[in-house]
């Protein structure tokens, strides 16, 4: 029995590493079609294109981190039902990862050069949350998704009005993140302490400011 458990843990680790490499090196495809704008594309100025690219790069980094969080939480989770929940959420977030990557290509830009750093940091945080217990782990998901939802709302305010393509993607991502938070809450998430939430916001601020440029 113990040998089988060790084998299962090794298999999960290998699978987690494989998914991490895929997330970092672009070996993924969306399961859903990219959200489309209702209006026809309108030409953007160079300044508008650079702004849109910077914001979508930040969004892509957020999705890289989401993959790391879900993979690490699933890896250390002992509850099979909860592990399946994390894997399902991670699979849906792959859509966001692909959409933002493809939009960056459309904008003649690139993903963050620091993605391995972001992934490693988020993976460590997710593992710590998972080791703290299922309710804390779910609470971490709720707070993360709420902060991401707020972050996406701010991007809708900042994206150029004529960048309908990016706006359509961000709007759908915002809806999905809100649903993920509600699902984690319904699964039994506990409220995180205010200092932990504050540290999460600080870490997110460092990431967004850096990814905006690099």
mmCIF file of C-alpha atoms in Angstrom:
data_model
loop_
_atom_site.group_PDB
_atom_site.id
_atom_site.type_symbol
_atom_site.label_atom_id
_atom_site.label_comp_id
_atom_site.label_asym_id
_atom_site.label_seq_id
_atom_site.Cartn_x
_atom_site.Cartn_y
_atom_site.Cartn_z
ATOM 1 C CA UNK A 1 0.000 0.000 0.000
ATOM 2 C CA UNK A 2 2.771 2.440 0.956
ATOM 3 C CA UNK A 3 4.712 1.560 -2.192
ATOM 4 C CA UNK A 4 1.618 2.309 -4.294
ATOM 5 C CA UNK A 5 1.143 5.630 -2.510
ATOM 6 C CA UNK A 6 4.762 6.559 -3.227
ATOM 7 C CA UNK A 7 4.272 5.607 -6.868
ATOM 8 C CA UNK A 8 1.111 7.699 -7.108
ATOM 9 C CA UNK A 9 2.903 10.688 -5.545
ATOM 10 C CA UNK A 10 5.796 10.299 -7.998
ATOM 11 C CA UNK A 11 3.378 10.135 -10.937
ATOM 12 C CA UNK A 12 1.613 13.281 -9.726
ATOM 13 C CA UNK A 13 4.940 15.090 -9.396
ATOM 14 C CA UNK A 14 5.997 14.124 -12.913
ATOM 15 C CA UNK A 15 2.611 15.195 -14.292
ATOM 16 C CA UNK A 16 2.854 18.488 -12.426
ATOM 17 C CA UNK A 17 6.345 19.153 -13.814
ATOM 18 C CA UNK A 18 5.144 18.334 -17.314
ATOM 19 C CA UNK A 19 2.236 20.765 -17.048
ATOM 20 C CA UNK A 20 4.531 23.431 -15.651
ATOM 21 C CA UNK A 21 6.919 23.107 -18.600
ATOM 22 C CA UNK A 22 3.995 23.256 -21.005
ATOM 23 C CA UNK A 23 2.719 26.424 -19.353
ATOM 24 C CA UNK A 24 6.136 28.063 -19.536
ATOM 25 C CA UNK A 25 7.019 27.096 -23.086
ATOM 26 C CA UNK A 26 3.662 27.512 -24.780
ATOM 27 C CA UNK A 27 2.811 23.849 -25.398
ATOM 28 C CA UNK A 28 -0.914 24.296 -24.872
ATOM 29 C CA UNK A 29 -4.066 25.070 -26.821
ATOM 30 C CA UNK A 30 -7.357 26.567 -25.716
ATOM 31 C CA UNK A 31 -10.374 24.328 -25.342
ATOM 32 C CA UNK A 32 -12.716 27.218 -26.091
ATOM 33 C CA UNK A 33 -12.607 29.652 -28.964
ATOM 34 C CA UNK A 34 -11.056 33.037 -28.313
ATOM 35 C CA UNK A 35 -13.763 35.570 -27.294
ATOM 36 C CA UNK A 36 -14.535 37.801 -30.224
ATOM 37 C CA UNK A 37 -15.388 41.464 -30.235
ATOM 38 C CA UNK A 38 -18.834 42.450 -31.447
ATOM 39 C CA UNK A 39 -17.457 45.362 -33.462
ATOM 40 C CA UNK A 40 -15.000 45.277 -36.343
ATOM 41 C CA UNK A 41 -11.342 45.990 -35.444
ATOM 42 C CA UNK A 42 -10.295 49.637 -35.355
ATOM 43 C CA UNK A 43 -6.719 50.680 -36.049
ATOM 44 C CA UNK A 44 -4.698 51.569 -32.961
ATOM 45 C CA UNK A 45 -1.880 54.031 -32.621
ATOM 46 C CA UNK A 46 1.565 52.768 -31.657
ATOM 47 C CA UNK A 47 1.110 54.090 -28.119
ATOM 48 C CA UNK A 48 -2.216 52.291 -27.809
ATOM 49 C CA UNK A 49 -0.711 49.066 -29.120
ATOM 50 C CA UNK A 50 2.129 49.229 -26.591
ATOM 51 C CA UNK A 51 -0.304 49.874 -23.743
ATOM 52 C CA UNK A 52 -2.535 46.981 -24.762
ATOM 53 C CA UNK A 53 0.471 44.690 -25.085
ATOM 54 C CA UNK A 54 1.778 45.643 -21.642
ATOM 55 C CA UNK A 55 -1.596 44.989 -20.019
ATOM 56 C CA UNK A 56 -2.105 41.687 -21.821
ATOM 57 C CA UNK A 57 1.419 40.612 -20.847
ATOM 58 C CA UNK A 58 0.495 41.214 -17.213
ATOM 59 C CA UNK A 59 -2.664 39.158 -17.739
ATOM 60 C CA UNK A 60 -0.643 36.347 -19.285
ATOM 61 C CA UNK A 61 1.701 36.338 -16.283
ATOM 62 C CA UNK A 62 -1.340 36.093 -14.042
ATOM 63 C CA UNK A 63 -2.411 32.978 -15.908
ATOM 64 C CA UNK A 64 1.077 31.477 -15.649
ATOM 65 C CA UNK A 65 0.821 31.999 -11.899
ATOM 66 C CA UNK A 66 -2.668 30.486 -11.857
ATOM 67 C CA UNK A 67 -1.294 27.314 -13.446
ATOM 68 C CA UNK A 68 1.452 27.150 -10.830
ATOM 69 C CA UNK A 69 -0.983 27.683 -7.962
ATOM 70 C CA UNK A 70 -3.452 25.052 -9.096
ATOM 71 C CA UNK A 71 -0.756 22.505 -9.935
ATOM 72 C CA UNK A 72 1.003 22.884 -6.594
ATOM 73 C CA UNK A 73 -2.231 22.802 -4.612
ATOM 74 C CA UNK A 74 -3.335 19.662 -6.446
ATOM 75 C CA UNK A 75 0.069 18.071 -5.866
ATOM 76 C CA UNK A 76 -0.004 18.374 -2.071
ATOM 77 C CA UNK A 77 -3.763 17.863 -1.661
ATOM 78 C CA UNK A 78 -4.831 14.617 0.047
ATOM 79 C CA UNK A 79 -8.500 14.869 -0.898
ATOM 80 C CA UNK A 80 -9.084 13.255 -4.297
ATOM 81 C CA UNK A 81 -12.286 15.221 -4.932
ATOM 82 C CA UNK A 82 -10.550 18.504 -4.172
ATOM 83 C CA UNK A 83 -7.569 17.508 -6.302
ATOM 84 C CA UNK A 84 -9.951 16.933 -9.198
ATOM 85 C CA UNK A 85 -11.435 20.398 -8.557
ATOM 86 C CA UNK A 86 -7.981 22.005 -8.826
ATOM 87 C CA UNK A 87 -7.174 20.109 -12.024
ATOM 88 C CA UNK A 88 -10.492 21.126 -13.580
ATOM 89 C CA UNK A 89 -9.915 24.785 -12.731
ATOM 90 C CA UNK A 90 -6.357 24.621 -14.099
ATOM 91 C CA UNK A 91 -7.648 23.128 -17.356
ATOM 92 C CA UNK A 92 -10.094 25.995 -17.794
ATOM 93 C CA UNK A 93 -7.382 28.547 -17.014
ATOM 94 C CA UNK A 94 -5.406 27.096 -19.945
ATOM 95 C CA UNK A 95 -7.923 28.898 -22.154
ATOM 96 C CA UNK A 96 -6.916 32.191 -20.570
ATOM 97 C CA UNK A 97 -3.245 31.349 -20.994
ATOM 98 C CA UNK A 98 -3.710 30.640 -24.698
ATOM 99 C CA UNK A 99 -5.975 33.628 -25.337
ATOM 100 C CA UNK A 100 -3.570 36.126 -23.766
ATOM 101 C CA UNK A 101 -0.531 34.587 -25.489
ATOM 102 C CA UNK A 102 -2.242 34.718 -28.880
ATOM 103 C CA UNK A 103 -3.400 38.286 -28.291
ATOM 104 C CA UNK A 104 0.172 39.311 -27.517
ATOM 105 C CA UNK A 105 1.231 37.830 -30.852
ATOM 106 C CA UNK A 106 -1.554 39.788 -32.558
ATOM 107 C CA UNK A 107 -0.171 42.919 -30.908
ATOM 108 C CA UNK A 108 3.373 42.095 -32.117
ATOM 109 C CA UNK A 109 4.603 41.701 -28.560
ATOM 110 C CA UNK A 110 5.927 38.987 -26.257
ATOM 111 C CA UNK A 111 5.192 37.207 -23.003
ATOM 112 C CA UNK A 112 7.167 38.118 -19.885
ATOM 113 C CA UNK A 113 10.813 37.065 -19.947
ATOM 114 C CA UNK A 114 10.510 36.350 -16.225
ATOM 115 C CA UNK A 115 7.787 33.722 -16.497
ATOM 116 C CA UNK A 116 9.944 30.959 -14.923
ATOM 117 C CA UNK A 117 10.439 33.200 -11.896
ATOM 118 C CA UNK A 118 6.718 33.955 -11.601
ATOM 119 C CA UNK A 119 5.840 30.283 -11.971
ATOM 120 C CA UNK A 120 8.322 29.158 -9.323
ATOM 121 C CA UNK A 121 7.167 31.740 -6.792
ATOM 122 C CA UNK A 122 3.493 30.983 -7.324
ATOM 123 C CA UNK A 123 4.132 27.241 -7.120
ATOM 124 C CA UNK A 124 5.799 27.673 -3.726
ATOM 125 C CA UNK A 125 2.914 29.803 -2.438
ATOM 126 C CA UNK A 126 0.343 27.311 -3.668
ATOM 127 C CA UNK A 127 2.164 24.431 -2.011
ATOM 128 C CA UNK A 128 2.291 26.308 1.299
ATOM 129 C CA UNK A 129 -1.432 27.032 1.084
ATOM 130 C CA UNK A 130 -2.162 23.408 0.260
ATOM 131 C CA UNK A 131 -0.082 22.105 3.145
ATOM 132 C CA UNK A 132 -2.005 24.392 5.509
ATOM 133 C CA UNK A 133 -5.163 22.366 4.875
ATOM 134 C CA UNK A 134 -8.005 22.079 2.388
ATOM 135 C CA UNK A 135 -10.082 24.969 3.737
ATOM 136 C CA UNK A 136 -7.081 27.310 3.742
ATOM 137 C CA UNK A 137 -6.099 26.145 0.274
ATOM 138 C CA UNK A 138 -9.579 26.905 -1.031
ATOM 139 C CA UNK A 139 -9.532 30.221 0.800
ATOM 140 C CA UNK A 140 -6.316 31.055 -1.025
ATOM 141 C CA UNK A 141 -8.096 30.332 -4.314
ATOM 142 C CA UNK A 142 -11.020 32.572 -3.369
ATOM 143 C CA UNK A 143 -8.800 35.510 -2.442
ATOM 144 C CA UNK A 144 -6.571 35.044 -5.488
ATOM 145 C CA UNK A 145 -9.517 34.967 -7.865
ATOM 146 C CA UNK A 146 -11.136 37.990 -6.228
ATOM 147 C CA UNK A 147 -7.937 39.986 -6.564
ATOM 148 C CA UNK A 148 -7.544 38.879 -10.175
ATOM 149 C CA UNK A 149 -11.143 39.875 -10.890
ATOM 150 C CA UNK A 150 -10.462 43.364 -9.494
ATOM 151 C CA UNK A 151 -7.260 43.541 -11.475
ATOM 152 C CA UNK A 152 -9.076 42.625 -14.717
ATOM 153 C CA UNK A 153 -11.753 45.233 -14.011
ATOM 154 C CA UNK A 154 -9.028 47.863 -13.752
ATOM 155 C CA UNK A 155 -7.632 46.713 -17.090
ATOM 156 C CA UNK A 156 -10.996 47.183 -18.727
ATOM 157 C CA UNK A 157 -10.776 50.800 -17.580
ATOM 158 C CA UNK A 158 -7.227 51.181 -18.939
ATOM 159 C CA UNK A 159 -7.329 49.292 -22.231
ATOM 160 C CA UNK A 160 -7.706 51.543 -25.285
ATOM 161 C CA UNK A 161 -11.374 51.950 -26.132
ATOM 162 C CA UNK A 162 -10.760 50.775 -29.709
ATOM 163 C CA UNK A 163 -8.934 47.575 -28.670
ATOM 164 C CA UNK A 164 -12.092 45.500 -28.820
ATOM 165 C CA UNK A 165 -10.143 42.250 -29.214
ATOM 166 C CA UNK A 166 -8.307 42.541 -25.895
ATOM 167 C CA UNK A 167 -11.402 43.821 -24.122
ATOM 168 C CA UNK A 168 -13.477 40.811 -25.204
ATOM 169 C CA UNK A 169 -10.845 38.444 -23.810
ATOM 170 C CA UNK A 170 -10.528 40.298 -20.517
ATOM 171 C CA UNK A 171 -14.292 40.460 -20.045
ATOM 172 C CA UNK A 172 -14.627 36.676 -20.431
ATOM 173 C CA UNK A 173 -11.662 36.060 -18.148
ATOM 174 C CA UNK A 174 -13.253 38.267 -15.508
ATOM 175 C CA UNK A 175 -16.460 36.224 -15.628
ATOM 176 C CA UNK A 176 -14.530 32.964 -15.336
ATOM 177 C CA UNK A 177 -12.436 34.167 -12.370
ATOM 178 C CA UNK A 178 -15.543 35.261 -10.487
ATOM 179 C CA UNK A 179 -17.080 31.826 -11.025
ATOM 180 C CA UNK A 180 -13.910 30.066 -9.827
ATOM 181 C CA UNK A 181 -14.024 32.094 -6.618
ATOM 182 C CA UNK A 182 -17.658 31.181 -6.033
ATOM 183 C CA UNK A 183 -16.958 27.499 -6.672
ATOM 184 C CA UNK A 184 -14.066 27.476 -4.191
ATOM 185 C CA UNK A 185 -16.243 29.269 -1.647
ATOM 186 C CA UNK A 186 -19.005 26.716 -2.088
ATOM 187 C CA UNK A 187 -16.466 23.902 -1.655
ATOM 188 C CA UNK A 188 -15.723 25.055 1.902
ATOM 189 C CA UNK A 189 -13.104 27.782 1.698
ATOM 190 C CA UNK A 190 -12.144 29.596 4.875
ATOM 191 C CA UNK A 191 -11.560 33.356 5.047
ATOM 192 C CA UNK A 192 -7.882 34.260 5.026
ATOM 193 C CA UNK A 193 -6.504 36.654 7.682
ATOM 194 C CA UNK A 194 -6.198 40.291 6.613
ATOM 195 C CA UNK A 195 -2.352 40.314 6.811
ATOM 196 C CA UNK A 196 -2.197 37.353 4.403
ATOM 197 C CA UNK A 197 -4.495 39.140 1.970
ATOM 198 C CA UNK A 198 -2.291 42.213 2.228
ATOM 199 C CA UNK A 199 0.846 40.215 1.450
ATOM 200 C CA UNK A 200 -0.891 38.670 -1.543
ATOM 201 C CA UNK A 201 -1.769 42.137 -2.850
ATOM 202 C CA UNK A 202 1.825 43.289 -2.357
ATOM 203 C CA UNK A 203 3.208 40.281 -4.236
ATOM 204 C CA UNK A 204 0.695 40.871 -7.039
ATOM 205 C CA UNK A 205 1.730 44.534 -7.230
ATOM 206 C CA UNK A 206 5.398 43.617 -7.650
ATOM 207 C CA UNK A 207 4.494 41.150 -10.361
ATOM 208 C CA UNK A 208 2.215 43.492 -12.305
ATOM 209 C CA UNK A 209 4.617 46.440 -12.237
ATOM 210 C CA UNK A 210 7.518 44.284 -13.424
ATOM 211 C CA UNK A 211 5.605 42.278 -16.031
ATOM 212 C CA UNK A 212 4.216 45.512 -17.492
ATOM 213 C CA UNK A 213 7.736 46.257 -18.725
ATOM 214 C CA UNK A 214 9.598 42.935 -18.930
#
